[in-house]
GROMACS .gro file of C-alpha atoms in nm:
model
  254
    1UNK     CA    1   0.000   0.000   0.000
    2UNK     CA    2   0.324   0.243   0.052
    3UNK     CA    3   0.168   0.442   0.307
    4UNK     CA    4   0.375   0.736   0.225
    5UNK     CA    5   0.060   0.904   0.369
    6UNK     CA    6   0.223   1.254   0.459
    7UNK     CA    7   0.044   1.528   0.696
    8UNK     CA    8  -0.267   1.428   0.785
    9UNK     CA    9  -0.566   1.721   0.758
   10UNK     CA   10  -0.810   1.853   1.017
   11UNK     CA   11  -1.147   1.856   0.942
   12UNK     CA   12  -1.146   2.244   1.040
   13UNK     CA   13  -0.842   2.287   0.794
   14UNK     CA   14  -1.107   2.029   0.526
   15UNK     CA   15  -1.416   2.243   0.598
   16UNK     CA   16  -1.260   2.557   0.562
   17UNK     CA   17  -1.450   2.806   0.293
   18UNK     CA   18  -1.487   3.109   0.152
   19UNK     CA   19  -1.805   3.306   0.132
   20UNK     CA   20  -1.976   3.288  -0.251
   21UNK     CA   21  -1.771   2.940  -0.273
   22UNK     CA   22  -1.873   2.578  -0.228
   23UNK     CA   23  -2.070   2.492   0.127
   24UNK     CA   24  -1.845   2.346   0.374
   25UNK     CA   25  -1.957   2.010   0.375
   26UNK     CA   26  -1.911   2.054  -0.035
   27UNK     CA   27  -1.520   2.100   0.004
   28UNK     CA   28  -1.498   1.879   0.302
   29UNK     CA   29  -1.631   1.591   0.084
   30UNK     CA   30  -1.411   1.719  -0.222
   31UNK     CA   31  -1.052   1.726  -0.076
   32UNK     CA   32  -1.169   1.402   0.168
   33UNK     CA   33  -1.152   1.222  -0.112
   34UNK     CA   34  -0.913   1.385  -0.338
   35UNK     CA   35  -0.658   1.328  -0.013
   36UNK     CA   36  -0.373   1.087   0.016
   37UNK     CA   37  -0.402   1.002   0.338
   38UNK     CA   38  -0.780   0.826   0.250
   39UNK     CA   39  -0.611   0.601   0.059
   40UNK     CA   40  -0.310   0.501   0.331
   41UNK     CA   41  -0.488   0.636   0.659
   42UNK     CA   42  -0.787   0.507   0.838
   43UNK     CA   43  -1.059   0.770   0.874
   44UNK     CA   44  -1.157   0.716   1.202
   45UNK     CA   45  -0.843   0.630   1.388
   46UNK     CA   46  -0.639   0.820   1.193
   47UNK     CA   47  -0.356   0.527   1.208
   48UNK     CA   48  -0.216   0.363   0.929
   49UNK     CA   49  -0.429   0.162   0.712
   50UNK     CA   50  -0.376  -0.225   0.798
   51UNK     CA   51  -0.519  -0.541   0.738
   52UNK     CA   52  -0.764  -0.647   0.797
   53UNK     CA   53  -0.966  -0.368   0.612
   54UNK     CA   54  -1.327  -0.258   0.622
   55UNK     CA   55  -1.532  -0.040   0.400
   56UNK     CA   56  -1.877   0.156   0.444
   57UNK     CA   57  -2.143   0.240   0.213
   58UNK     CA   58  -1.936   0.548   0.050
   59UNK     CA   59  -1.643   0.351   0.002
   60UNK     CA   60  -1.431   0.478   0.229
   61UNK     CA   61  -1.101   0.279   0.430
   62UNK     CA   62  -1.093   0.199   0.823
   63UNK     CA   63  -0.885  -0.046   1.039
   64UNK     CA   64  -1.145  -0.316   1.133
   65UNK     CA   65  -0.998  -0.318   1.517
   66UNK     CA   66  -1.076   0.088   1.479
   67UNK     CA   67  -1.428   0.007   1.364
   68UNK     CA   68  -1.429  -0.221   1.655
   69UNK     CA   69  -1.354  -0.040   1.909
   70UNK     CA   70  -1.604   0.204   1.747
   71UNK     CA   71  -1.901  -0.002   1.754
   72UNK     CA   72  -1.741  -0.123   2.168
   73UNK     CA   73  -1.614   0.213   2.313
   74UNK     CA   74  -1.780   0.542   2.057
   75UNK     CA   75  -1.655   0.794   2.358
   76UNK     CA   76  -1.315   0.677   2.247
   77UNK     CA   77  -1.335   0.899   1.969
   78UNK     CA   78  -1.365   1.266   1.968
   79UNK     CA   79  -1.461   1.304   1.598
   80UNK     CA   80  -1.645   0.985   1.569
   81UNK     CA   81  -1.992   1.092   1.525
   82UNK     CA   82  -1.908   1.348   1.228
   83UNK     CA   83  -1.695   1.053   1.045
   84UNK     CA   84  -1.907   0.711   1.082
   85UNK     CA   85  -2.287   0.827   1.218
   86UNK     CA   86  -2.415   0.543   0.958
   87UNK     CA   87  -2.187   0.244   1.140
   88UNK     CA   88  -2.332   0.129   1.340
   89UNK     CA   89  -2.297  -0.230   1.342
   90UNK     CA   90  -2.102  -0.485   1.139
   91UNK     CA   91  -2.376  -0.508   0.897
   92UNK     CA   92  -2.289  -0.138   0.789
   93UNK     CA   93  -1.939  -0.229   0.681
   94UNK     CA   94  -1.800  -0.511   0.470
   95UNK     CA   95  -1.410  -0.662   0.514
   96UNK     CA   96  -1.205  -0.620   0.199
   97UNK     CA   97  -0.991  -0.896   0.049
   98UNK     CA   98  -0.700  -0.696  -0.093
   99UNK     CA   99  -0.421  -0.870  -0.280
  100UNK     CA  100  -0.119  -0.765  -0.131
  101UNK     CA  101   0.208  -0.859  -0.376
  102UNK     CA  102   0.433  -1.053  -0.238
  103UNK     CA  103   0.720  -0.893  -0.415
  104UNK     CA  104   0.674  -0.508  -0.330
  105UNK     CA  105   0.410  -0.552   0.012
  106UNK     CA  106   0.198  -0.314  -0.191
  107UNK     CA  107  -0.219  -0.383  -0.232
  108UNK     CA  108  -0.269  -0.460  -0.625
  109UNK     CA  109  -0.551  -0.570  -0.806
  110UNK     CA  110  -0.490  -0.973  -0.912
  111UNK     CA  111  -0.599  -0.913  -1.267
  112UNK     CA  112  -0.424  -0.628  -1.363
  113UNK     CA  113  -0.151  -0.593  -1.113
  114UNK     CA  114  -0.214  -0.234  -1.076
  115UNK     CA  115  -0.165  -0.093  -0.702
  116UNK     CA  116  -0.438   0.054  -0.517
  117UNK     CA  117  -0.398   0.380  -0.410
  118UNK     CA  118  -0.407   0.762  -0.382
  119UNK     CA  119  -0.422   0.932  -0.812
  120UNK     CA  120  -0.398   0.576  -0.962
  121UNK     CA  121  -0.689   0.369  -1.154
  122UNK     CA  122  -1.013   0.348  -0.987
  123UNK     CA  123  -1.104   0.079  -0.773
  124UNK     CA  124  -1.403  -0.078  -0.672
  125UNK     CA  125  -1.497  -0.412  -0.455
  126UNK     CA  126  -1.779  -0.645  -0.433
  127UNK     CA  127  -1.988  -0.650  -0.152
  128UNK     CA  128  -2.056  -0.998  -0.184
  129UNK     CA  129  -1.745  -1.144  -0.119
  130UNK     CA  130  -1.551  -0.784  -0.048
  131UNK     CA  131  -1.327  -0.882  -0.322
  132UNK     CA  132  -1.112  -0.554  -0.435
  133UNK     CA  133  -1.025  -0.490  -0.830
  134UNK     CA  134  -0.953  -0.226  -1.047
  135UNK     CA  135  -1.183  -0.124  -1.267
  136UNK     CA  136  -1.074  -0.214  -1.580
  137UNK     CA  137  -1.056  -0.598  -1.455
  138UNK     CA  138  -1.425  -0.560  -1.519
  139UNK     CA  139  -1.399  -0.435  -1.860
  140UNK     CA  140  -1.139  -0.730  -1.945
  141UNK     CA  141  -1.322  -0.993  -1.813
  142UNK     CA  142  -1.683  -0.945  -1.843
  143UNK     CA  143  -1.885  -1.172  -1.589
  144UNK     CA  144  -2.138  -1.175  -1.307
  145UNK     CA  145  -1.886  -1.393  -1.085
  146UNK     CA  146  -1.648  -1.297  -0.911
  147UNK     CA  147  -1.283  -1.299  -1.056
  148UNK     CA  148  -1.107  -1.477  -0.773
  149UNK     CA  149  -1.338  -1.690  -0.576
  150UNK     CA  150  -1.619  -1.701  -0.856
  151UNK     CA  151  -1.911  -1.597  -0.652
  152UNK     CA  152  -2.186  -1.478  -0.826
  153UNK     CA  153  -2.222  -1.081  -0.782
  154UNK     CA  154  -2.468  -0.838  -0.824
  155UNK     CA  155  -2.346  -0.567  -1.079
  156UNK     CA  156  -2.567  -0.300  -0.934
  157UNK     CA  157  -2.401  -0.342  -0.614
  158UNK     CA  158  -2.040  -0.290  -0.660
  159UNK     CA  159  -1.902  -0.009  -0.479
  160UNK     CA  160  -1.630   0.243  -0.623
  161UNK     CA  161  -1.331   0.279  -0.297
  162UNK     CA  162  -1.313   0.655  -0.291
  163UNK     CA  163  -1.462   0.806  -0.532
  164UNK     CA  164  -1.365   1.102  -0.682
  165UNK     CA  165  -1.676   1.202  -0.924
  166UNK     CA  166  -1.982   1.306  -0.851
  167UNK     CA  167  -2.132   1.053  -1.034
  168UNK     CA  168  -1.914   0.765  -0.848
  169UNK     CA  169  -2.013   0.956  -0.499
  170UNK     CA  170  -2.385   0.942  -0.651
  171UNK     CA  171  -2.390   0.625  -0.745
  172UNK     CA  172  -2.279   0.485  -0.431
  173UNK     CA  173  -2.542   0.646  -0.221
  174UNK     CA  174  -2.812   0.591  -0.525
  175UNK     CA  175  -2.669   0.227  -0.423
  176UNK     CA  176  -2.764   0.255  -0.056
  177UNK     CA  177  -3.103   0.395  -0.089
  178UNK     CA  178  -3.236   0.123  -0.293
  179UNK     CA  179  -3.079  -0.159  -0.059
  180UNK     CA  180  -3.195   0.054   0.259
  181UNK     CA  181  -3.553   0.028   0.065
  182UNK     CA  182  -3.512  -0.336   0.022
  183UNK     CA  183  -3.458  -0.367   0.377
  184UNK     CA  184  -3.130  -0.442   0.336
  185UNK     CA  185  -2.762  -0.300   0.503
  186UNK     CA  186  -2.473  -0.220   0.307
  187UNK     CA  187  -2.338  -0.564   0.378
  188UNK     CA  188  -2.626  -0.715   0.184
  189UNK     CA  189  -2.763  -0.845   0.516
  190UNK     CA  190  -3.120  -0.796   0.655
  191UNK     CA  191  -3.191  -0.473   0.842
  192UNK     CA  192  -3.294  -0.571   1.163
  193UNK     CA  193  -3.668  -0.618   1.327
  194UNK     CA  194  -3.615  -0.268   1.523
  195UNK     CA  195  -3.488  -0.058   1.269
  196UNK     CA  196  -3.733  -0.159   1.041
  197UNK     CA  197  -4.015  -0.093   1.250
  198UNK     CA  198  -3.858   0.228   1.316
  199UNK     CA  199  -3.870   0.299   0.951
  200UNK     CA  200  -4.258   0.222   0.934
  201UNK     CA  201  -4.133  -0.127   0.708
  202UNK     CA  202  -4.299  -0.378   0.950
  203UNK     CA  203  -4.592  -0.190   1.083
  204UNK     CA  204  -4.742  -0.545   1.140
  205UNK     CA  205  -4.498  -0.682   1.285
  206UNK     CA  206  -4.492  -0.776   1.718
  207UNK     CA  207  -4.376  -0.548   1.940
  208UNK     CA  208  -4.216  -0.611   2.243
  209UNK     CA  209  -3.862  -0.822   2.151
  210UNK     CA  210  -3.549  -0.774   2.326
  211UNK     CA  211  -3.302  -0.525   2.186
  212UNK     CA  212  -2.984  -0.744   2.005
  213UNK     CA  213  -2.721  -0.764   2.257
  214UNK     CA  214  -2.374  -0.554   2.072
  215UNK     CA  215  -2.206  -0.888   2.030
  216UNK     CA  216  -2.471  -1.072   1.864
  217UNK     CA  217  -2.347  -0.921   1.508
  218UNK     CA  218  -2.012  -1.083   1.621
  219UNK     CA  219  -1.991  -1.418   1.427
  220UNK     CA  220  -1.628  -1.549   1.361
  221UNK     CA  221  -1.351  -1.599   1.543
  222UNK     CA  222  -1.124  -1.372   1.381
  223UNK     CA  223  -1.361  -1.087   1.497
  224UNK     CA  224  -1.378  -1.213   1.806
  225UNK     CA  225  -0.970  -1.190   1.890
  226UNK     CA  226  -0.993  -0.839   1.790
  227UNK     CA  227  -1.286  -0.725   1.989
  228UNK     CA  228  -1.088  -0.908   2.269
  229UNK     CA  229  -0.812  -0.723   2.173
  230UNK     CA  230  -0.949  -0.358   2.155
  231UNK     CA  231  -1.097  -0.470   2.467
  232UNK     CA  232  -0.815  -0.541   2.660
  233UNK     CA  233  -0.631  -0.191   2.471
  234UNK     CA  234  -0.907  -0.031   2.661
  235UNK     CA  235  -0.919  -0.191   2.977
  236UNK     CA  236  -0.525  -0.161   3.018
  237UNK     CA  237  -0.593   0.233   2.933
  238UNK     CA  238  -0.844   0.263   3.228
  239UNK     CA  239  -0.580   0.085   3.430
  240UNK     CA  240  -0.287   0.347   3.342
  241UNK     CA  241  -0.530   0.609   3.414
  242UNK     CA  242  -0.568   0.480   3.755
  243UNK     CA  243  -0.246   0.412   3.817
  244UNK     CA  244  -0.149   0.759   3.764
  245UNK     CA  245  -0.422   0.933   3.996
  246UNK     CA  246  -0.313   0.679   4.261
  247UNK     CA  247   0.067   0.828   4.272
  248UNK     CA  248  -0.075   1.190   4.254
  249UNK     CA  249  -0.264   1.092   4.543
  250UNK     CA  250   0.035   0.996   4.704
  251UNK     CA  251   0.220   1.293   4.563
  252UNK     CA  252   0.010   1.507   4.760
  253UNK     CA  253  -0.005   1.328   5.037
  254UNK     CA  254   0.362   1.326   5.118
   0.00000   0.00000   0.00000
């Protein structure tokens, strides 16, 4: 992937406008995307993009153990509800199988060999199987199944990885809308019973049924470790934090 990142923005130095110009939210969307550090940088965390990678709706790049933690811990993050509002479960995002060369470390496309990243060829993935290629792989090879694993794929729902049109950005929410209608999540999965009597879906259906516990969406064991794992991160942090008002304690005591 490189990672060559660079300095990472703000989103105050991202919003920033001029009156008669484009709205805020216009130019933070614009130089979001048109930014390296999307491409090498997890949006949330703001760490280093590593596997094992996630994606939402709009195609943007997080650290799964970020999302994680996310979805465990929200007060973690100061910025959290301006970047990911829509996450929130693991039906909102889908894992991404990048092919990583073994000769350079960098993320490539398997048909092409072209590397994914920041002012290169546009990429998209499948939802289905969260397959990543470059677009032209699509052009080359024209098929409904996927070109590694063969699954069978839905054309209408690929999703472009950080787009840079309007028409990309467009088509990605256009994407959304219709699943959201279907009573579906961005991961292709059902919505779930409360949300979809929240949304006036299931008007019929009975009321009453426990709320989903937050690990039910929590199926294999890979996600498992790493919820343990941001789990103990943020147990040990409560620790050090306790640590250190016991010797000011003492501090002033003496």
């Amino acid at each position: 992937m490189g990672n060559d990142g660079g300095s990472i923005p703000t989103r105050r130095e991202l919003v920033k406008s001029t009156k008669g110009e484009r709205t805020s939210s216009e130019l933070f969307e614009q130089n979001l995307l048109n930014a390296t550090f999307v491409w090498s940088t997890c949006l949330l965390s703001k760490r280093p993009l590593e596997l094992p990678v996630v994606s939402d709706y709009l195609g943007h790049l997080y650290n799964k153990d970020s999302i994680l933690e996310w979805l465990i811990s929200p007060e973690n993050f100061g910025d959290g509800e301006a970047i990911v509002p829509h996450i929130k479960s693991l039906k909102d995002i889908v894992e991404l199988k990048i092919t990583k060369d073994e000769t350079s470390g960098k993320w490539t496309c398997p048909v092409t060999g072209k590397e994914l990243k920041a002012g290169g060829s546009k990429f998209d993935y499948l939802p289905e199987c969260g397959h990543v290629f470059a677009e032209s792989a699509f052009r080359e090879i024209d098929t409904d199944n996927c070109l590694e694993c063969g699954l069978k794929y839905n054309k209408d729902n690929v999703v472009t990885i950080n787009p840079t049109t309007k028409s990309d950005v467009e088509a990605n929410k256009a994407r959304m809308e219709r699943l959201i209608n279907g009573g579906l999540t961005h991961s292709l999965k059902s919505v779930s019973n409360k949300k979809r009597r929240k949304n006036g879906e299931d008007a019929n259906e009975k009321k009453g049924k426990k709320k989903s516990k937050a690990g039910e969406s929590i199926h294999n064991e890979e996600t498992l470790r790493m919820t343990k794992k941001v789990l103990e991160s943020v147990q040990h942090d409560m620790n050090s934090r306790k640590r250190s008002e016991a010797i000011q304690d003492l501090y002033l005591k003496a």
